[in-house]
Amino acid sequence: MRKLKTLLCATGLLAMLSAGSAQAAGQEEMIEMGKAVYLNKSRGNCVSCHQINDPDATQAGNQGPPIVAMKQRFPDKAVLRAQVWDATVNNPITIMPPLGKHWILSEAEIDAVVEYVYQF
Amino acid sequence: MKIIKTMAFGVGLVLSAQISQAADSGFTLETVNPEADRVALQNYFKKRFPDAELNDYVNGIYAVDSNSREQWEEIEEFPPYEFAVEEGEALFNTTFANGKGYADCFENGGIGIRQNFPYWSKEEGTVKTLEMEINECREANGEKVLKWSKGDIAKVSAYMAWTSRDQVIDIKLPEDDAGAMAAYLDGKKFFYAKRGQLNLSCANCHVQGANIRIRADLPSPQLGHTSHFPVFRSKWGELGTLHRRYSGCHKDSRSHPLKPQTETFRNLEYFQSYMNNGLAINGPGARK
């Protein structure tokens, strides 16, 4: 019992100490995941239609506008997320797949790819 | 470098802003007008690609993309389908067990008739494709039917296309038969309807998205699509029929393809081929 208490305290302390950097690490992980979603053919495959200034995004297509100046063009991140979740709301005949509405990506993956593109 | 990149981006933006779909006569039996559709499609591409010659659309993406055209012209110097056409000719001229042959099943002995397919059969109330009639010919003469997508059927079809090169595509829509118009409309609707997990229509890629990159792929304009089938694709390393290509495009957009030669695919072929009226048969073709 005593042992358990110490363990709990220690964990608590550790958690308190690392809370700040955990958030940063979380953000980094999220962007990492978002990038994978962006590039992976069987996930978001955004790169097949959108150029982006990331050296790993080779052979990008140009069906859609390039991913640039995201913060200026989407001051409200929720609007950007909505575009990714269902592009047909803005344009019913768009070629962009409704990545959220059609369960192509999970909600977490959509959050991640939004964080990733928001850097550009 | 950065400036050049930004400029290229700008062009992409303008392009995507101007793009609309060329489906002018609508999607109901009351309004649909195939001739108006055909002219609207031609005008749409004339506007999009002012430098491309109308008669060159039978060459697919190579009519509008000069980069890949060079590679293609090199391929055409030693056509990869040549051998298959010879095999197709041999198959075509091999008599069936009952002493008859393909020539007995078709008008003009099967020579120089590709441009009239597919056609609306009043008697049967359905669209008849060339491949369908090749197999019907076999069946009627007690032979086993061939598989639809590749192999012997594609070779026989390739030979028949070969003997029809430069014939002008002439798809008819008999006005005294409402079934023909309904089949056309079904094919047209299918072409413009979104489907599959990726929510893509044929028109998404082959009208508004034509000659715009999806990763490294460039979809061809739909004008001219059917003129050169069956096609020898480097990726396949062999010939394939039009309906094989339809299946491939379905899979690329994460939707389940229909079976080759099902009614809807035949209606799609009817619609697409009607769009090409006035252009010339140039099958078999070679593609990447």
mmCIF file of C-alpha atoms in Angstrom:
data_model
loop_
_atom_site.group_PDB
_atom_site.id
_atom_site.type_symbol
_atom_site.label_atom_id
_atom_site.label_comp_id
_atom_site.label_asym_id
_atom_site.label_seq_id
_atom_site.Cartn_x
_atom_site.Cartn_y
_atom_site.Cartn_z
ATOM 1 C CA MET A 1 0.000 0.000 0.000
ATOM 2 C CA ARG A 2 2.750 2.376 0.965
ATOM 3 C CA LYS A 3 4.603 1.443 -2.145
ATOM 4 C CA LEU A 4 1.610 2.155 -4.311
ATOM 5 C CA LYS A 5 1.168 5.617 -2.757
ATOM 6 C CA THR A 6 4.763 6.535 -3.468
ATOM 7 C CA LEU A 7 4.380 5.330 -6.967
ATOM 8 C CA LEU A 8 1.264 7.414 -7.451
ATOM 9 C CA CYS A 9 2.953 10.496 -5.990
ATOM 10 C CA ALA A 10 5.963 10.014 -8.167
ATOM 11 C CA THR A 11 3.846 9.651 -11.248
ATOM 12 C CA GLY A 12 1.889 12.748 -10.309
ATOM 13 C CA LEU A 13 5.040 14.744 -9.814
ATOM 14 C CA LEU A 14 6.441 13.522 -13.079
ATOM 15 C CA ALA A 15 3.239 14.443 -14.843
ATOM 16 C CA MET A 16 3.298 17.956 -13.333
ATOM 17 C CA LEU A 17 6.905 18.456 -14.258
ATOM 18 C CA SER A 18 6.520 17.321 -17.816
ATOM 19 C CA ALA A 19 3.155 18.942 -18.565
ATOM 20 C CA GLY A 20 4.696 21.863 -20.462
ATOM 21 C CA SER A 21 6.993 19.860 -22.645
ATOM 22 C CA ALA A 22 4.385 17.158 -23.103
ATOM 23 C CA GLN A 23 2.182 19.664 -24.834
ATOM 24 C CA ALA A 24 5.027 20.621 -27.144
ATOM 25 C CA ALA A 25 5.820 17.001 -27.805
ATOM 26 C CA GLY A 26 2.124 16.386 -28.430
ATOM 27 C CA GLN A 27 2.047 19.191 -30.978
ATOM 28 C CA GLU A 28 5.144 17.837 -32.692
ATOM 29 C CA GLU A 29 3.690 14.358 -32.827
ATOM 30 C CA MET A 30 0.492 15.729 -34.231
ATOM 31 C CA ILE A 31 2.304 17.556 -37.008
ATOM 32 C CA GLU A 32 4.299 14.430 -37.711
ATOM 33 C CA MET A 33 1.064 12.468 -38.026
ATOM 34 C CA GLY A 34 -0.493 15.225 -40.126
ATOM 35 C CA LYS A 35 2.415 15.113 -42.514
ATOM 36 C CA ALA A 36 2.028 11.357 -42.896
ATOM 37 C CA VAL A 37 -1.673 11.854 -43.592
ATOM 38 C CA TYR A 38 -0.825 14.515 -46.171
ATOM 39 C CA LEU A 39 1.677 12.348 -48.035
ATOM 40 C CA ASN A 40 0.323 8.820 -47.692
ATOM 41 C CA LYS A 41 -1.568 7.541 -50.693
ATOM 42 C CA SER A 42 -3.888 5.403 -48.613
ATOM 43 C CA ARG A 43 -4.628 8.169 -46.073
ATOM 44 C CA GLY A 44 -5.281 11.797 -47.064
ATOM 45 C CA ASN A 45 -3.147 11.805 -50.198
ATOM 46 C CA CYS A 46 -3.441 15.613 -50.230
ATOM 47 C CA VAL A 47 -0.132 15.758 -52.110
ATOM 48 C CA SER A 48 -1.760 14.260 -55.173
ATOM 49 C CA CYS A 49 -3.626 17.556 -55.659
ATOM 50 C CA HIS A 50 -1.894 20.255 -53.580
ATOM 51 C CA GLN A 51 1.652 21.530 -53.775
ATOM 52 C CA ILE A 52 3.228 22.363 -50.451
ATOM 53 C CA ASN A 53 6.613 23.781 -49.578
ATOM 54 C CA ASP A 54 7.879 20.642 -47.828
ATOM 55 C CA PRO A 55 10.878 18.922 -49.421
ATOM 56 C CA ASP A 56 9.285 15.520 -48.857
ATOM 57 C CA ALA A 57 6.208 16.436 -50.881
ATOM 58 C CA THR A 58 7.656 15.423 -54.224
ATOM 59 C CA GLN A 59 5.605 15.059 -57.424
ATOM 60 C CA ALA A 60 2.746 17.058 -56.025
ATOM 61 C CA GLY A 61 -0.280 17.455 -58.287
ATOM 62 C CA ASN A 62 -2.019 20.739 -59.024
ATOM 63 C CA GLN A 63 -5.735 19.934 -59.156
ATOM 64 C CA GLY A 64 -6.213 22.126 -56.080
ATOM 65 C CA PRO A 65 -4.656 25.429 -54.994
ATOM 66 C CA PRO A 66 -1.210 25.257 -53.403
ATOM 67 C CA ILE A 67 -1.047 25.119 -49.629
ATOM 68 C CA VAL A 68 0.438 28.549 -48.908
ATOM 69 C CA ALA A 69 -0.394 31.409 -46.527
ATOM 70 C CA MET A 70 -2.810 29.243 -44.595
ATOM 71 C CA LYS A 71 -2.887 31.513 -41.517
ATOM 72 C CA GLN A 72 -3.764 34.570 -43.600
ATOM 73 C CA ARG A 73 -6.330 32.755 -45.717
ATOM 74 C CA PHE A 74 -7.869 30.856 -42.832
ATOM 75 C CA PRO A 75 -7.672 33.090 -39.753
ATOM 76 C CA ASP A 76 -10.316 30.787 -38.301
ATOM 77 C CA LYS A 77 -8.841 27.306 -38.158
ATOM 78 C CA ALA A 78 -12.328 25.819 -37.943
ATOM 79 C CA VAL A 79 -13.074 27.014 -41.496
ATOM 80 C CA LEU A 80 -9.981 25.206 -42.739
ATOM 81 C CA ARG A 81 -10.998 22.071 -40.887
ATOM 82 C CA ALA A 82 -14.471 22.260 -42.404
ATOM 83 C CA GLN A 83 -12.968 22.438 -45.910
ATOM 84 C CA VAL A 84 -11.003 19.259 -45.263
ATOM 85 C CA TRP A 85 -13.941 17.508 -43.581
ATOM 86 C CA ASP A 86 -16.327 18.126 -46.495
ATOM 87 C CA ALA A 87 -15.198 20.195 -49.493
ATOM 88 C CA THR A 88 -18.553 19.703 -51.239
ATOM 89 C CA VAL A 89 -20.207 22.236 -48.946
ATOM 90 C CA ASN A 90 -18.364 25.049 -50.745
ATOM 91 C CA ASN A 91 -18.421 23.415 -54.169
ATOM 92 C CA PRO A 92 -20.755 20.488 -54.859
ATOM 93 C CA ILE A 93 -18.825 19.371 -57.974
ATOM 94 C CA THR A 94 -15.360 19.726 -56.435
ATOM 95 C CA ILE A 95 -12.839 17.016 -57.172
ATOM 96 C CA MET A 96 -11.634 17.198 -53.548
ATOM 97 C CA PRO A 97 -12.875 14.153 -51.607
ATOM 98 C CA PRO A 98 -14.958 14.729 -48.457
ATOM 99 C CA LEU A 99 -12.303 13.305 -46.154
ATOM 100 C CA GLY A 100 -14.319 13.471 -42.947
ATOM 101 C CA LYS A 101 -17.824 12.933 -44.227
ATOM 102 C CA HIS A 102 -16.818 9.774 -46.129
ATOM 103 C CA TRP A 103 -14.721 8.344 -43.294
ATOM 104 C CA ILE A 104 -11.564 8.486 -45.358
ATOM 105 C CA LEU A 105 -9.764 9.972 -42.348
ATOM 106 C CA SER A 106 -10.493 9.740 -38.627
ATOM 107 C CA GLU A 107 -11.319 12.927 -36.707
ATOM 108 C CA ALA A 108 -7.864 12.758 -35.094
ATOM 109 C CA GLU A 109 -6.201 12.490 -38.484
ATOM 110 C CA ILE A 110 -8.139 15.514 -39.711
ATOM 111 C CA ASP A 111 -7.042 17.513 -36.668
ATOM 112 C CA ALA A 112 -3.481 16.436 -37.367
ATOM 113 C CA VAL A 113 -3.432 17.320 -41.057
ATOM 114 C CA VAL A 114 -4.982 20.706 -40.270
ATOM 115 C CA GLU A 115 -2.145 21.402 -37.794
ATOM 116 C CA TYR A 116 0.385 20.296 -40.394
ATOM 117 C CA VAL A 117 -0.891 22.513 -43.224
ATOM 118 C CA TYR A 118 -1.419 25.452 -40.839
ATOM 119 C CA GLN A 119 2.349 25.877 -40.662
ATOM 120 C CA PHE A 120 2.571 26.799 -44.352
ATOM 121 C CA MET B 1 13.012 29.933 -57.839
ATOM 122 C CA LYS B 2 10.514 30.935 -55.202
ATOM 123 C CA ILE B 3 8.996 33.508 -57.576
ATOM 124 C CA ILE B 4 8.678 30.964 -60.379
ATOM 125 C CA LYS B 5 6.965 28.587 -58.006
ATOM 126 C CA THR B 6 4.529 31.251 -56.864
ATOM 127 C CA MET B 7 3.742 32.113 -60.464
ATOM 128 C CA ALA B 8 3.046 28.496 -61.313
ATOM 129 C CA PHE B 9 0.739 28.362 -58.327
ATOM 130 C CA GLY B 10 -1.090 31.429 -59.607
ATOM 131 C CA VAL B 11 -1.822 29.775 -62.946
ATOM 132 C CA GLY B 12 -3.192 26.742 -61.155
ATOM 133 C CA LEU B 13 -5.550 28.952 -59.220
ATOM 134 C CA VAL B 14 -6.921 30.778 -62.249
ATOM 135 C CA LEU B 15 -7.466 27.468 -64.019
ATOM 136 C CA SER B 16 -9.402 25.887 -61.223
ATOM 137 C CA ALA B 17 -11.521 28.996 -60.803
ATOM 138 C CA GLN B 18 -12.677 28.970 -64.443
ATOM 139 C CA ILE B 19 -13.505 25.321 -64.626
ATOM 140 C CA SER B 20 -17.059 24.215 -64.896
ATOM 141 C CA GLN B 21 -18.703 21.156 -66.349
ATOM 142 C CA ALA B 22 -19.831 20.945 -69.954
ATOM 143 C CA ALA B 23 -23.226 19.293 -69.518
ATOM 144 C CA ASP B 24 -25.399 21.799 -71.236
ATOM 145 C CA SER B 25 -28.618 20.037 -72.142
ATOM 146 C CA GLY B 26 -29.246 18.688 -68.681
ATOM 147 C CA PHE B 27 -30.196 15.358 -67.193
ATOM 148 C CA THR B 28 -33.874 14.787 -67.949
ATOM 149 C CA LEU B 29 -35.524 13.145 -70.946
ATOM 150 C CA GLU B 30 -37.395 16.404 -71.604
ATOM 151 C CA THR B 31 -34.266 18.517 -71.977
ATOM 152 C CA VAL B 32 -31.478 16.157 -73.016
ATOM 153 C CA ASN B 33 -30.079 16.824 -76.481
ATOM 154 C CA PRO B 34 -27.083 14.729 -77.555
ATOM 155 C CA GLU B 35 -26.085 17.003 -80.427
ATOM 156 C CA ALA B 36 -26.088 20.009 -78.104
ATOM 157 C CA ASP B 37 -24.012 18.034 -75.597
ATOM 158 C CA ARG B 38 -21.484 17.068 -78.252
ATOM 159 C CA VAL B 39 -21.074 20.654 -79.451
ATOM 160 C CA ALA B 40 -20.892 21.956 -75.870
ATOM 161 C CA LEU B 41 -18.133 19.479 -75.030
ATOM 162 C CA GLN B 42 -16.118 20.440 -78.101
ATOM 163 C CA ASN B 43 -16.525 24.139 -77.311
ATOM 164 C CA TYR B 44 -15.545 23.549 -73.716
ATOM 165 C CA PHE B 45 -12.262 21.947 -74.729
ATOM 166 C CA LYS B 46 -11.651 24.512 -77.480
ATOM 167 C CA LYS B 47 -11.743 27.150 -74.762
ATOM 168 C CA ARG B 48 -9.597 25.160 -72.351
ATOM 169 C CA PHE B 49 -6.972 24.106 -74.894
ATOM 170 C CA PRO B 50 -7.084 26.633 -77.749
ATOM 171 C CA ASP B 51 -3.926 25.205 -79.349
ATOM 172 C CA ALA B 52 -5.178 21.632 -79.644
ATOM 173 C CA GLU B 53 -6.581 20.466 -82.991
ATOM 174 C CA LEU B 54 -10.055 18.961 -82.792
ATOM 175 C CA ASN B 55 -9.033 15.890 -84.805
ATOM 176 C CA ASP B 56 -6.110 15.290 -82.476
ATOM 177 C CA TYR B 57 -8.309 14.542 -79.442
ATOM 178 C CA VAL B 58 -8.360 10.907 -80.513
ATOM 179 C CA ASN B 59 -4.792 10.843 -79.189
ATOM 180 C CA GLY B 60 -5.941 11.394 -75.612
ATOM 181 C CA ILE B 61 -3.655 13.221 -73.238
ATOM 182 C CA TYR B 62 -1.054 13.516 -76.022
ATOM 183 C CA ALA B 63 -3.322 15.996 -77.817
ATOM 184 C CA VAL B 64 -2.891 18.496 -75.001
ATOM 185 C CA ASP B 65 0.359 17.640 -73.184
ATOM 186 C CA SER B 66 3.424 18.146 -75.343
ATOM 187 C CA ASN B 67 5.828 16.604 -72.812
ATOM 188 C CA SER B 68 4.336 13.142 -72.818
ATOM 189 C CA ARG B 69 3.564 13.405 -76.535
ATOM 190 C CA GLU B 70 7.238 13.090 -77.449
ATOM 191 C CA GLN B 71 7.617 9.837 -75.526
ATOM 192 C CA TRP B 72 4.438 8.541 -77.104
ATOM 193 C CA GLU B 73 5.567 9.364 -80.628
ATOM 194 C CA GLU B 74 8.700 7.325 -79.978
ATOM 195 C CA ILE B 75 6.564 4.405 -78.804
ATOM 196 C CA GLU B 76 4.401 4.662 -81.907
ATOM 197 C CA GLU B 77 7.455 4.215 -84.148
ATOM 198 C CA PHE B 78 7.482 0.555 -83.145
ATOM 199 C CA PRO B 79 3.855 0.096 -82.145
ATOM 200 C CA PRO B 80 3.594 -2.305 -79.206
ATOM 201 C CA TYR B 81 0.185 -3.506 -80.451
ATOM 202 C CA GLU B 82 1.445 -4.623 -83.863
ATOM 203 C CA PHE B 83 1.881 -8.256 -82.885
ATOM 204 C CA ALA B 84 -1.540 -8.369 -81.232
ATOM 205 C CA VAL B 85 -3.177 -7.030 -84.397
ATOM 206 C CA GLU B 86 -1.548 -9.847 -86.381
ATOM 207 C CA GLU B 87 -2.759 -12.406 -83.868
ATOM 208 C CA GLY B 88 -6.190 -10.793 -84.006
ATOM 209 C CA GLU B 89 -6.224 -11.132 -87.782
ATOM 210 C CA ALA B 90 -5.321 -14.817 -87.520
ATOM 211 C CA LEU B 91 -8.039 -15.393 -84.929
ATOM 212 C CA PHE B 92 -10.534 -13.472 -87.022
ATOM 213 C CA ASN B 93 -9.814 -15.651 -90.041
ATOM 214 C CA THR B 94 -9.816 -18.980 -88.210
ATOM 215 C CA THR B 95 -13.032 -20.801 -89.021
ATOM 216 C CA PHE B 96 -15.192 -22.148 -86.219
ATOM 217 C CA ALA B 97 -15.834 -25.903 -85.855
ATOM 218 C CA ASN B 98 -19.001 -25.509 -87.930
ATOM 219 C CA GLY B 99 -17.098 -24.027 -90.840
ATOM 220 C CA LYS B 100 -18.317 -20.477 -90.348
ATOM 221 C CA GLY B 101 -16.338 -17.500 -89.082
ATOM 222 C CA TYR B 102 -16.541 -13.990 -87.627
ATOM 223 C CA ALA B 103 -16.913 -12.555 -91.126
ATOM 224 C CA ASP B 104 -20.294 -14.268 -91.397
ATOM 225 C CA CYS B 105 -21.656 -12.461 -88.348
ATOM 226 C CA PHE B 106 -20.936 -8.864 -89.315
ATOM 227 C CA GLU B 107 -21.804 -6.452 -92.057
ATOM 228 C CA ASN B 108 -19.168 -6.112 -94.759
ATOM 229 C CA GLY B 109 -17.501 -9.272 -93.514
ATOM 230 C CA GLY B 110 -16.513 -7.398 -90.331
ATOM 231 C CA ILE B 111 -14.052 -5.144 -92.147
ATOM 232 C CA GLY B 112 -14.074 -1.355 -91.633
ATOM 233 C CA ILE B 113 -17.118 -1.219 -89.356
ATOM 234 C CA ARG B 114 -15.714 -0.190 -85.948
ATOM 235 C CA GLN B 115 -17.001 3.365 -86.347
ATOM 236 C CA ASN B 116 -20.633 2.176 -86.097
ATOM 237 C CA PHE B 117 -20.214 0.633 -82.633
ATOM 238 C CA PRO B 118 -21.769 0.739 -80.160
ATOM 239 C CA TYR B 119 -25.253 1.043 -81.639
ATOM 240 C CA TRP B 120 -28.815 0.955 -80.354
ATOM 241 C CA SER B 121 -30.616 -2.252 -81.270
ATOM 242 C CA LYS B 122 -34.339 -1.668 -81.600
ATOM 243 C CA GLU B 123 -35.104 -5.373 -81.748
ATOM 244 C CA GLU B 124 -33.261 -6.157 -78.536
ATOM 245 C CA GLY B 125 -33.927 -2.836 -76.820
ATOM 246 C CA THR B 126 -30.337 -2.451 -75.699
ATOM 247 C CA VAL B 127 -26.961 -0.993 -76.671
ATOM 248 C CA LYS B 128 -24.779 -3.454 -78.577
ATOM 249 C CA THR B 129 -21.004 -3.149 -78.329
ATOM 250 C CA LEU B 130 -18.465 -4.692 -80.685
ATOM 251 C CA GLU B 131 -17.117 -7.044 -77.999
ATOM 252 C CA MET B 132 -20.641 -8.182 -77.180
ATOM 253 C CA GLU B 133 -21.283 -9.100 -80.802
ATOM 254 C CA ILE B 134 -17.951 -10.894 -81.085
ATOM 255 C CA ASN B 135 -19.028 -13.179 -78.267
ATOM 256 C CA GLU B 136 -22.578 -13.510 -79.606
ATOM 257 C CA CYS B 137 -21.092 -14.587 -82.911
ATOM 258 C CA ARG B 138 -19.120 -17.303 -81.158
ATOM 259 C CA GLU B 139 -22.106 -18.465 -79.155
ATOM 260 C CA ALA B 140 -24.359 -18.603 -82.212
ATOM 261 C CA ASN B 141 -21.796 -20.830 -83.883
ATOM 262 C CA GLY B 142 -21.364 -23.177 -80.963
ATOM 263 C CA GLU B 143 -18.053 -21.777 -79.722
ATOM 264 C CA LYS B 144 -17.171 -20.925 -76.127
ATOM 265 C CA VAL B 145 -17.457 -17.231 -75.239
ATOM 266 C CA LEU B 146 -14.269 -15.287 -74.490
ATOM 267 C CA LYS B 147 -13.428 -13.388 -71.293
ATOM 268 C CA TRP B 148 -14.356 -9.715 -71.702
ATOM 269 C CA SER B 149 -11.396 -7.597 -70.654
ATOM 270 C CA LYS B 150 -8.256 -8.869 -72.356
ATOM 271 C CA GLY B 151 -6.765 -11.677 -74.368
ATOM 272 C CA ASP B 152 -8.369 -12.999 -77.556
ATOM 273 C CA ILE B 153 -11.411 -10.736 -77.456
ATOM 274 C CA ALA B 154 -9.176 -7.669 -77.323
ATOM 275 C CA LYS B 155 -7.071 -9.037 -80.192
ATOM 276 C CA VAL B 156 -10.054 -9.673 -82.460
ATOM 277 C CA SER B 157 -11.457 -6.260 -81.545
ATOM 278 C CA ALA B 158 -8.045 -4.671 -82.227
ATOM 279 C CA TYR B 159 -7.895 -6.217 -85.681
ATOM 280 C CA MET B 160 -11.406 -4.996 -86.459
ATOM 281 C CA ALA B 161 -10.448 -1.491 -85.296
ATOM 282 C CA TRP B 162 -7.276 -1.676 -87.375
ATOM 283 C CA THR B 163 -9.292 -2.348 -90.549
ATOM 284 C CA SER B 164 -11.438 0.679 -89.669
ATOM 285 C CA ARG B 165 -8.690 3.232 -89.151
ATOM 286 C CA ASP B 166 -9.603 6.710 -90.402
ATOM 287 C CA GLN B 167 -13.291 5.834 -90.684
ATOM 288 C CA VAL B 168 -15.383 8.615 -89.165
ATOM 289 C CA ILE B 169 -17.188 7.715 -85.936
ATOM 290 C CA ASP B 170 -20.909 7.672 -86.622
ATOM 291 C CA ILE B 171 -23.025 6.772 -83.595
ATOM 292 C CA LYS B 172 -26.730 7.011 -84.278
ATOM 293 C CA LEU B 173 -29.542 7.875 -81.912
ATOM 294 C CA PRO B 174 -32.742 6.721 -83.613
ATOM 295 C CA GLU B 175 -35.316 9.385 -82.819
ATOM 296 C CA ASP B 176 -38.282 7.094 -83.241
ATOM 297 C CA ASP B 177 -37.173 4.966 -80.312
ATOM 298 C CA ALA B 178 -37.352 6.423 -76.811
ATOM 299 C CA GLY B 179 -35.157 3.584 -75.533
ATOM 300 C CA ALA B 180 -32.111 4.913 -77.376
ATOM 301 C CA MET B 181 -32.395 8.324 -75.755
ATOM 302 C CA ALA B 182 -32.947 6.738 -72.348
ATOM 303 C CA ALA B 183 -29.769 4.674 -72.796
ATOM 304 C CA TYR B 184 -27.801 7.760 -73.807
ATOM 305 C CA LEU B 185 -29.123 9.662 -70.809
ATOM 306 C CA ASP B 186 -28.256 6.794 -68.468
ATOM 307 C CA GLY B 187 -24.678 6.819 -69.789
ATOM 308 C CA LYS B 188 -24.451 10.579 -69.477
ATOM 309 C CA LYS B 189 -25.740 10.558 -65.910
ATOM 310 C CA PHE B 190 -23.256 7.861 -65.008
ATOM 311 C CA PHE B 191 -20.428 9.945 -66.419
ATOM 312 C CA TYR B 192 -21.324 13.007 -64.367
ATOM 313 C CA ALA B 193 -22.438 11.293 -61.147
ATOM 314 C CA LYS B 194 -20.113 11.218 -58.164
ATOM 315 C CA ARG B 195 -19.392 7.824 -56.666
ATOM 316 C CA GLY B 196 -17.155 5.861 -54.377
ATOM 317 C CA GLN B 197 -15.415 6.764 -51.172
ATOM 318 C CA LEU B 198 -13.487 9.529 -52.902
ATOM 319 C CA ASN B 199 -16.732 11.006 -54.266
ATOM 320 C CA LEU B 200 -15.400 11.336 -57.807
ATOM 321 C CA SER B 201 -17.229 11.431 -61.118
ATOM 322 C CA CYS B 202 -15.654 10.591 -64.467
ATOM 323 C CA ALA B 203 -16.192 14.272 -65.316
ATOM 324 C CA ASN B 204 -14.221 15.384 -62.252
ATOM 325 C CA CYS B 205 -11.071 13.970 -63.799
ATOM 326 C CA HIS B 206 -11.806 13.925 -67.543
ATOM 327 C CA VAL B 207 -13.647 17.251 -67.935
ATOM 328 C CA GLN B 208 -12.800 19.750 -65.196
ATOM 329 C CA GLY B 209 -9.602 17.927 -64.193
ATOM 330 C CA ALA B 210 -8.350 17.132 -67.704
ATOM 331 C CA ASN B 211 -4.633 17.788 -68.187
ATOM 332 C CA ILE B 212 -4.212 18.870 -64.549
ATOM 333 C CA ARG B 213 -1.924 16.749 -62.436
ATOM 334 C CA ILE B 214 -3.160 14.260 -59.855
ATOM 335 C CA ARG B 215 0.218 13.469 -58.387
ATOM 336 C CA ALA B 216 2.155 12.421 -61.540
ATOM 337 C CA ASP B 217 -0.925 11.375 -63.547
ATOM 338 C CA LEU B 218 -2.568 13.539 -66.172
ATOM 339 C CA PRO B 219 -6.164 12.612 -66.986
ATOM 340 C CA SER B 220 -7.054 12.958 -70.672
ATOM 341 C CA PRO B 221 -9.971 15.028 -71.967
ATOM 342 C CA GLN B 222 -13.045 12.837 -72.393
ATOM 343 C CA LEU B 223 -13.408 14.053 -75.991
ATOM 344 C CA GLY B 224 -11.818 11.285 -78.093
ATOM 345 C CA HIS B 225 -11.857 8.720 -75.277
ATOM 346 C CA THR B 226 -13.236 5.727 -77.144
ATOM 347 C CA SER B 227 -11.646 6.148 -80.581
ATOM 348 C CA HIS B 228 -8.547 4.013 -80.087
ATOM 349 C CA PHE B 229 -9.788 1.039 -78.079
ATOM 350 C CA PRO B 230 -8.757 -1.618 -77.380
ATOM 351 C CA VAL B 231 -5.567 -0.079 -76.116
ATOM 352 C CA PHE B 232 -2.071 -1.402 -75.453
ATOM 353 C CA ARG B 233 -1.040 0.024 -72.094
ATOM 354 C CA SER B 234 2.589 -0.152 -71.042
ATOM 355 C CA LYS B 235 1.377 -0.607 -67.466
ATOM 356 C CA TRP B 236 -0.602 -3.706 -68.491
ATOM 357 C CA GLY B 237 2.012 -4.910 -70.975
ATOM 358 C CA GLU B 238 -0.859 -6.063 -73.182
ATOM 359 C CA LEU B 239 -4.121 -5.034 -74.781
ATOM 360 C CA GLY B 240 -7.210 -4.209 -72.786
ATOM 361 C CA THR B 241 -10.768 -3.316 -73.748
ATOM 362 C CA LEU B 242 -12.560 -0.069 -72.970
ATOM 363 C CA HIS B 243 -14.481 -1.705 -70.144
ATOM 364 C CA ARG B 244 -11.226 -2.873 -68.586
ATOM 365 C CA ARG B 245 -10.172 0.780 -68.472
ATOM 366 C CA TYR B 246 -13.535 1.709 -66.946
ATOM 367 C CA SER B 247 -12.840 -0.784 -64.146
ATOM 368 C CA GLY B 248 -9.388 0.647 -63.549
ATOM 369 C CA CYS B 249 -10.695 4.189 -63.201
ATOM 370 C CA HIS B 250 -13.321 2.960 -60.741
ATOM 371 C CA LYS B 251 -10.697 1.346 -58.547
ATOM 372 C CA ASP B 252 -8.535 4.480 -58.651
ATOM 373 C CA SER B 253 -11.432 6.442 -57.222
ATOM 374 C CA ARG B 254 -12.208 3.777 -54.608
ATOM 375 C CA SER B 255 -15.516 2.645 -56.026
ATOM 376 C CA HIS B 256 -16.552 -0.865 -56.989
ATOM 377 C CA PRO B 257 -16.606 -1.289 -60.752
ATOM 378 C CA LEU B 258 -19.550 -2.888 -62.510
ATOM 379 C CA LYS B 259 -18.870 -6.026 -64.520
ATOM 380 C CA PRO B 260 -17.685 -5.482 -68.099
ATOM 381 C CA GLN B 261 -20.507 -5.327 -70.656
ATOM 382 C CA THR B 262 -23.222 -4.743 -68.056
ATOM 383 C CA GLU B 263 -26.004 -2.523 -69.324
ATOM 384 C CA THR B 264 -24.758 0.612 -67.597
ATOM 385 C CA PHE B 265 -21.206 0.254 -68.906
ATOM 386 C CA ARG B 266 -22.618 -0.232 -72.406
ATOM 387 C CA ASN B 267 -24.742 2.901 -71.959
ATOM 388 C CA LEU B 268 -21.642 4.759 -70.768
ATOM 389 C CA GLU B 269 -19.816 3.623 -73.905
ATOM 390 C CA TYR B 270 -22.789 4.757 -76.027
ATOM 391 C CA PHE B 271 -22.716 8.224 -74.459
ATOM 392 C CA GLN B 272 -18.928 8.542 -74.681
ATOM 393 C CA SER B 273 -18.816 7.318 -78.270
ATOM 394 C CA TYR B 274 -21.585 9.680 -79.350
ATOM 395 C CA MET B 275 -19.436 12.551 -78.049
ATOM 396 C CA ASN B 276 -16.789 11.470 -80.572
ATOM 397 C CA ASN B 277 -18.991 11.605 -83.657
ATOM 398 C CA GLY B 278 -17.040 13.221 -86.472
ATOM 399 C CA LEU B 279 -13.659 12.105 -85.147
ATOM 400 C CA ALA B 280 -11.757 9.193 -86.707
ATOM 401 C CA ILE B 281 -11.193 5.647 -85.501
ATOM 402 C CA ASN B 282 -7.495 5.153 -84.676
ATOM 403 C CA GLY B 283 -7.476 1.881 -82.763
ATOM 404 C CA PRO B 284 -5.732 0.071 -81.413
ATOM 405 C CA GLY B 285 -3.863 2.755 -79.510
ATOM 406 C CA ALA B 286 -0.818 2.850 -77.250
ATOM 407 C CA ARG B 287 -0.864 4.484 -73.839
ATOM 408 C CA LYS B 288 1.426 4.729 -70.829
#
